[in-house]
Amino acid sequence: MAPRRVAGPADLHLHSACSDGTEAPSQVMVAAHEAGMRTVALTDHDTTIGWDEASDAAASLGMTLLPGAEVSAKHRGRSVHVLAYLFDPAAPALAEMMQRVREDRIGRAEHLVGNLARDYDIAWEDVLAQRTGDATVGRPHIADALIAKGIVLSREEAFADMLHPASPYYVAHYAPSPLDAVRAIAAAGGVSVIAHPAGRGMLPLPVLEELIAAGLGGLEIGHRENDAAGVRTLRDVAAAHDLIVIGSSDYHGVGKPNRIGENTTDIAMVERIVAAATGGEPVRP
Ligand code: AMP
Ligand code: ZN
Ligand code: FE
Ligand code: FE
């Protein structure tokens, strides 16, 4: 039997309030549908808790959903985000990796807020008030608490100063190496794609080559944060290694200006992801 085809347009990088987006997974699906998407992926940071709600909503709206996640990795202090699609959420190495990151993010955020509390009227409870349920905690929740307290006007303003890695208040969280993340995603039957590889500086090419040798699936080339020179290099690398290439919005609800569908992924590439994955199937309408 021939595989069932997937419809476009496709946006494969969306965040909900299960991490640092501002809308529930079902609301994100409604927003994607209103933006004209026919295929989407929910890629919350280091968690799969939004999958069930997103799956039900996407199917009832007539959209295809690729369950996914954005795994927080780090190479020599540089944050490297690895998108993962259609992996088995019960596969132990990846599940444990994401759980460790989630747990460490809580202590890290608490520490960061403690540092801010030296100079600002902000407490850990203010941040918890911005978090929905067991959502993966991130700096955006601290930014939202700072907004609620009237200390800054936007997430943007908080990230430019107090939450910036160069800020005296900053604290890093544990993150696996991108190599370990790519291997864990592969072991879970998923397809790995480096998110915004040329955002805030190009991921060093030797690192990229090492990831490709370890089974990296693709590159997110269409992303507003990738710079033009980086995009040219990434296109060359993708062509040389026949990698999957995606484009996406990295939607965070009202938490970022990114609009659903501002970059999209060719359907042939979505079909390559589906064909390469052994850990799960897309949720079809
Ligand atoms: P964290 O995961 O806690 O290190 O925070 C990183 C998250 O903050 C990423 O998911 C980004 O989407 C978000 N972020 C980074 N810079 C900004 C910004 N200037 N405005 C809003 N959100 C941002
Ligand atoms: Zn985010
Ligand atoms: Fe990211
Ligand atoms: Fe993202």
Short mmCIF file of N, CA and C in Angstrom, two decimals, residues 3-116:
data_model
loop_
_atom_site.label_atom_id
_atom_site.label_comp_id
_atom_site.label_asym_id
_atom_site.label_seq_id
_atom_site.Cartn_x
_atom_site.Cartn_y
_atom_site.Cartn_z
N PRO A 3 2.13 4.93 0.87
CA PRO A 3 1.90 5.73 2.07
C PRO A 3 0.91 6.86 1.77
N ARG A 4 0.08 7.18 2.79
CA ARG A 4 -0.87 8.29 2.60
C ARG A 4 -0.11 9.60 2.59
N ARG A 5 -0.52 10.45 1.67
CA ARG A 5 0.18 11.71 1.50
C ARG A 5 -0.22 12.70 2.59
N VAL A 6 0.69 13.64 2.81
CA VAL A 6 0.47 14.69 3.79
C VAL A 6 0.15 15.96 3.02
N ALA A 7 -0.69 16.83 3.60
CA ALA A 7 -1.06 18.08 2.92
C ALA A 7 -0.30 19.27 3.48
N GLY A 8 -0.08 20.27 2.65
CA GLY A 8 0.55 21.51 3.10
C GLY A 8 -0.47 22.62 3.16
N PRO A 9 -0.06 23.80 3.62
CA PRO A 9 1.26 24.13 4.17
C PRO A 9 1.52 23.49 5.54
N ALA A 10 2.83 23.35 5.84
CA ALA A 10 3.25 22.68 7.06
C ALA A 10 4.17 23.59 7.89
N ASP A 11 3.85 23.72 9.17
CA ASP A 11 4.70 24.46 10.11
C ASP A 11 5.04 23.49 11.24
N LEU A 12 6.30 23.11 11.31
CA LEU A 12 6.72 22.01 12.20
C LEU A 12 7.44 22.47 13.46
N HIS A 13 7.19 23.69 13.92
CA HIS A 13 7.88 24.16 15.13
C HIS A 13 6.97 25.15 15.85
N LEU A 14 6.16 24.61 16.77
CA LEU A 14 5.18 25.41 17.51
C LEU A 14 5.28 25.09 19.00
N HIS A 15 5.20 26.14 19.81
CA HIS A 15 5.24 25.96 21.27
C HIS A 15 3.89 26.29 21.89
N SER A 16 3.56 25.56 22.95
CA SER A 16 2.33 25.82 23.70
C SER A 16 2.70 26.16 25.15
N ALA A 17 1.68 26.36 25.96
CA ALA A 17 1.90 26.64 27.39
C ALA A 17 2.39 25.40 28.14
N CYS A 18 2.57 24.27 27.43
CA CYS A 18 3.23 23.12 28.06
C CYS A 18 4.73 23.38 28.20
N SER A 19 5.23 24.40 27.46
CA SER A 19 6.57 24.94 27.77
C SER A 19 6.39 26.45 27.89
N ASP A 20 7.00 27.21 26.98
CA ASP A 20 6.99 28.67 27.17
C ASP A 20 6.16 29.43 26.13
N GLY A 21 5.26 28.71 25.44
CA GLY A 21 4.26 29.41 24.64
C GLY A 21 3.17 29.93 25.57
N THR A 22 2.27 30.74 25.03
CA THR A 22 1.26 31.35 25.91
C THR A 22 -0.13 30.74 25.74
N GLU A 23 -0.30 29.78 24.83
CA GLU A 23 -1.62 29.19 24.59
C GLU A 23 -1.61 27.69 24.86
N ALA A 24 -2.76 27.17 25.27
CA ALA A 24 -2.90 25.72 25.47
C ALA A 24 -2.69 25.02 24.12
N PRO A 25 -2.26 23.73 24.13
CA PRO A 25 -2.04 23.02 22.87
C PRO A 25 -3.24 23.09 21.92
N SER A 26 -4.46 22.97 22.45
CA SER A 26 -5.63 23.01 21.56
C SER A 26 -5.78 24.40 20.94
N GLN A 27 -5.45 25.44 21.70
CA GLN A 27 -5.53 26.81 21.16
C GLN A 27 -4.47 27.02 20.07
N VAL A 28 -3.30 26.42 20.26
CA VAL A 28 -2.25 26.52 19.24
C VAL A 28 -2.73 25.85 17.96
N MET A 29 -3.42 24.73 18.10
CA MET A 29 -3.93 24.02 16.92
C MET A 29 -4.98 24.87 16.20
N VAL A 30 -5.84 25.53 16.97
CA VAL A 30 -6.85 26.41 16.37
C VAL A 30 -6.16 27.56 15.64
N ALA A 31 -5.14 28.13 16.26
CA ALA A 31 -4.40 29.24 15.64
C ALA A 31 -3.72 28.78 14.35
N ALA A 32 -3.18 27.57 14.37
CA ALA A 32 -2.51 27.03 13.17
C ALA A 32 -3.53 26.81 12.05
N HIS A 33 -4.69 26.30 12.42
CA HIS A 33 -5.74 26.07 11.43
C HIS A 33 -6.20 27.39 10.84
N GLU A 34 -6.36 28.41 11.69
CA GLU A 34 -6.79 29.73 11.20
C GLU A 34 -5.73 30.35 10.30
N ALA A 35 -4.46 30.00 10.55
CA ALA A 35 -3.37 30.52 9.71
C ALA A 35 -3.24 29.73 8.41
N GLY A 36 -4.10 28.72 8.23
CA GLY A 36 -4.13 27.99 6.97
C GLY A 36 -3.27 26.74 6.92
N MET A 37 -2.71 26.33 8.07
CA MET A 37 -1.84 25.16 8.08
C MET A 37 -2.66 23.88 7.94
N ARG A 38 -2.09 22.89 7.24
CA ARG A 38 -2.74 21.58 7.12
C ARG A 38 -1.95 20.50 7.84
N THR A 39 -0.65 20.77 8.07
CA THR A 39 0.21 19.85 8.81
C THR A 39 1.02 20.67 9.80
N VAL A 40 1.09 20.18 11.04
CA VAL A 40 1.80 20.92 12.09
C VAL A 40 2.57 19.95 12.97
N ALA A 41 3.49 20.51 13.77
CA ALA A 41 4.14 19.72 14.82
C ALA A 41 4.13 20.56 16.09
N LEU A 42 3.83 19.91 17.21
CA LEU A 42 3.96 20.56 18.51
C LEU A 42 5.35 20.20 19.04
N THR A 43 6.16 21.23 19.32
CA THR A 43 7.55 20.99 19.71
C THR A 43 7.89 21.76 20.99
N ASP A 44 7.19 21.44 22.05
CA ASP A 44 7.50 22.12 23.31
C ASP A 44 8.88 21.70 23.81
N HIS A 45 9.50 22.59 24.57
CA HIS A 45 10.85 22.33 25.08
C HIS A 45 10.85 21.16 26.06
N ASP A 46 11.59 20.10 25.72
CA ASP A 46 11.91 19.01 26.65
C ASP A 46 10.70 18.30 27.26
N THR A 47 9.58 18.28 26.56
CA THR A 47 8.41 17.61 27.12
C THR A 47 7.47 17.11 26.03
N THR A 48 6.69 16.09 26.40
CA THR A 48 5.66 15.55 25.49
C THR A 48 4.26 15.70 26.10
N ILE A 49 4.13 16.47 27.18
CA ILE A 49 2.83 16.49 27.88
C ILE A 49 1.70 17.12 27.07
N GLY A 50 2.03 17.86 26.02
CA GLY A 50 0.97 18.47 25.23
C GLY A 50 0.44 17.60 24.10
N TRP A 51 1.05 16.44 23.89
CA TRP A 51 0.73 15.63 22.71
C TRP A 51 -0.74 15.22 22.62
N ASP A 52 -1.30 14.72 23.73
CA ASP A 52 -2.67 14.19 23.67
C ASP A 52 -3.67 15.28 23.30
N GLU A 53 -3.56 16.42 24.00
CA GLU A 53 -4.50 17.51 23.72
C GLU A 53 -4.33 18.02 22.29
N ALA A 54 -3.08 18.18 21.85
CA ALA A 54 -2.83 18.67 20.50
C ALA A 54 -3.34 17.68 19.45
N SER A 55 -3.15 16.39 19.71
CA SER A 55 -3.58 15.36 18.75
C SER A 55 -5.08 15.41 18.55
N ASP A 56 -5.83 15.47 19.64
CA ASP A 56 -7.30 15.51 19.54
C ASP A 56 -7.74 16.75 18.78
N ALA A 57 -7.14 17.90 19.13
CA ALA A 57 -7.54 19.16 18.50
C ALA A 57 -7.19 19.16 17.02
N ALA A 58 -5.97 18.74 16.67
CA ALA A 58 -5.54 18.75 15.28
C ALA A 58 -6.44 17.86 14.44
N ALA A 59 -6.71 16.64 14.95
CA ALA A 59 -7.53 15.69 14.19
C ALA A 59 -8.93 16.26 13.96
N SER A 60 -9.50 16.89 14.98
CA SER A 60 -10.87 17.40 14.81
C SER A 60 -10.90 18.61 13.89
N LEU A 61 -9.76 19.28 13.73
CA LEU A 61 -9.68 20.42 12.81
C LEU A 61 -9.29 20.00 11.39
N GLY A 62 -9.03 18.70 11.22
CA GLY A 62 -8.65 18.20 9.90
C GLY A 62 -7.19 18.40 9.55
N MET A 63 -6.36 18.59 10.57
CA MET A 63 -4.92 18.77 10.33
C MET A 63 -4.17 17.50 10.72
N THR A 64 -3.01 17.29 10.05
CA THR A 64 -2.10 16.22 10.43
C THR A 64 -1.12 16.77 11.46
N LEU A 65 -0.87 16.01 12.53
CA LEU A 65 0.07 16.45 13.58
C LEU A 65 1.24 15.50 13.68
N LEU A 66 2.45 16.05 13.68
CA LEU A 66 3.63 15.27 14.02
C LEU A 66 3.96 15.59 15.48
N PRO A 67 3.79 14.62 16.40
CA PRO A 67 4.19 14.88 17.77
C PRO A 67 5.71 15.10 17.80
N GLY A 68 6.13 16.11 18.57
CA GLY A 68 7.56 16.41 18.60
C GLY A 68 7.97 17.06 19.90
N ALA A 69 9.23 17.48 19.95
CA ALA A 69 9.77 18.20 21.10
C ALA A 69 11.00 18.97 20.63
N GLU A 70 11.39 19.98 21.38
CA GLU A 70 12.64 20.70 21.10
C GLU A 70 13.55 20.44 22.29
N VAL A 71 14.58 19.63 22.06
CA VAL A 71 15.46 19.20 23.14
C VAL A 71 16.55 20.26 23.36
N SER A 72 16.69 20.70 24.60
CA SER A 72 17.69 21.72 24.95
C SER A 72 19.04 21.06 25.13
N ALA A 73 19.97 21.30 24.19
CA ALA A 73 21.32 20.77 24.31
C ALA A 73 22.28 21.96 24.37
N LYS A 74 23.56 21.65 24.56
CA LYS A 74 24.55 22.72 24.73
C LYS A 74 25.90 22.22 24.25
N HIS A 75 26.59 23.05 23.46
CA HIS A 75 27.95 22.73 23.04
C HIS A 75 28.87 23.85 23.51
N ARG A 76 29.79 23.54 24.42
CA ARG A 76 30.73 24.53 24.96
C ARG A 76 30.03 25.82 25.36
N GLY A 77 28.95 25.69 26.09
CA GLY A 77 28.24 26.85 26.60
C GLY A 77 27.27 27.48 25.62
N ARG A 78 27.34 27.06 24.33
CA ARG A 78 26.41 27.61 23.35
C ARG A 78 25.17 26.72 23.31
N SER A 79 23.99 27.35 23.45
CA SER A 79 22.75 26.61 23.42
C SER A 79 22.52 26.04 22.01
N VAL A 80 22.20 24.76 21.93
CA VAL A 80 21.88 24.10 20.65
C VAL A 80 20.55 23.40 20.84
N HIS A 81 19.54 23.82 20.08
CA HIS A 81 18.22 23.22 20.21
C HIS A 81 18.04 22.16 19.13
N VAL A 82 17.61 20.98 19.55
CA VAL A 82 17.44 19.86 18.63
C VAL A 82 15.96 19.48 18.58
N LEU A 83 15.34 19.74 17.44
CA LEU A 83 13.94 19.34 17.25
C LEU A 83 13.91 17.83 17.04
N ALA A 84 12.90 17.20 17.62
CA ALA A 84 12.76 15.74 17.51
C ALA A 84 11.33 15.44 17.10
N TYR A 85 11.18 14.58 16.09
CA TYR A 85 9.85 14.25 15.56
C TYR A 85 9.59 12.75 15.60
N LEU A 86 8.34 12.40 15.91
CA LEU A 86 7.86 11.02 15.76
C LEU A 86 8.75 10.01 16.48
N PHE A 87 9.15 10.37 17.70
CA PHE A 87 9.93 9.44 18.52
C PHE A 87 8.99 8.74 19.51
N ASP A 88 9.47 7.62 20.06
CA ASP A 88 8.71 6.89 21.07
C ASP A 88 8.90 7.61 22.40
N PRO A 89 7.83 8.18 22.97
CA PRO A 89 7.99 8.95 24.21
C PRO A 89 8.40 8.09 25.40
N ALA A 90 8.26 6.76 25.27
CA ALA A 90 8.63 5.87 26.37
C ALA A 90 10.07 5.38 26.26
N ALA A 91 10.76 5.69 25.16
CA ALA A 91 12.15 5.24 25.02
C ALA A 91 12.99 5.88 26.13
N PRO A 92 13.68 5.03 26.94
CA PRO A 92 14.23 5.55 28.20
C PRO A 92 15.30 6.63 28.07
N ALA A 93 16.25 6.49 27.15
CA ALA A 93 17.36 7.46 27.14
C ALA A 93 16.86 8.88 26.89
N LEU A 94 15.99 9.05 25.91
CA LEU A 94 15.49 10.39 25.58
C LEU A 94 14.54 10.90 26.67
N ALA A 95 13.66 10.02 27.17
CA ALA A 95 12.72 10.45 28.21
C ALA A 95 13.48 10.90 29.46
N GLU A 96 14.52 10.14 29.83
CA GLU A 96 15.30 10.50 31.02
C GLU A 96 16.09 11.77 30.79
N MET A 97 16.61 11.93 29.57
CA MET A 97 17.36 13.15 29.23
C MET A 97 16.47 14.39 29.39
N MET A 98 15.26 14.31 28.84
CA MET A 98 14.36 15.47 28.91
C MET A 98 13.90 15.71 30.34
N GLN A 99 13.69 14.61 31.09
CA GLN A 99 13.26 14.79 32.48
C GLN A 99 14.35 15.48 33.30
N ARG A 100 15.60 15.08 33.07
CA ARG A 100 16.71 15.71 33.81
C ARG A 100 16.79 17.20 33.48
N VAL A 101 16.61 17.54 32.19
CA VAL A 101 16.64 18.96 31.80
C VAL A 101 15.49 19.71 32.47
N ARG A 102 14.29 19.14 32.42
CA ARG A 102 13.13 19.81 33.04
C ARG A 102 13.36 20.06 34.51
N GLU A 103 13.86 19.03 35.22
CA GLU A 103 14.07 19.18 36.67
C GLU A 103 15.12 20.24 36.95
N ASP A 104 16.21 20.22 36.18
CA ASP A 104 17.27 21.19 36.43
C ASP A 104 16.83 22.61 36.09
N ARG A 105 15.93 22.74 35.11
CA ARG A 105 15.42 24.07 34.74
C ARG A 105 14.69 24.72 35.92
N ILE A 106 14.06 23.91 36.78
CA ILE A 106 13.33 24.48 37.92
C ILE A 106 14.31 25.10 38.92
N GLY A 107 15.33 24.32 39.32
CA GLY A 107 16.32 24.84 40.26
C GLY A 107 17.06 26.04 39.68
N ARG A 108 17.34 25.98 38.40
CA ARG A 108 18.03 27.06 37.71
C ARG A 108 17.20 28.34 37.73
N ALA A 109 15.91 28.21 37.44
CA ALA A 109 15.05 29.39 37.41
C ALA A 109 14.91 29.98 38.82
N GLU A 110 14.80 29.08 39.81
CA GLU A 110 14.69 29.54 41.20
C GLU A 110 15.94 30.32 41.60
N HIS A 111 17.10 29.80 41.20
CA HIS A 111 18.38 30.46 41.49
C HIS A 111 18.45 31.83 40.81
N LEU A 112 18.02 31.86 39.53
CA LEU A 112 18.04 33.12 38.76
C LEU A 112 17.11 34.16 39.41
N VAL A 113 15.94 33.70 39.84
CA VAL A 113 14.99 34.62 40.49
C VAL A 113 15.56 35.11 41.82
N GLY A 114 16.25 34.21 42.53
CA GLY A 114 16.90 34.64 43.78
C GLY A 114 17.90 35.75 43.52
N ASN A 115 18.64 35.62 42.42
CA ASN A 115 19.61 36.68 42.06
C ASN A 115 18.88 37.98 41.74
N LEU A 116 17.79 37.89 40.97
CA LEU A 116 17.02 39.10 40.62
C LEU A 116 16.43 39.76 41.87
#
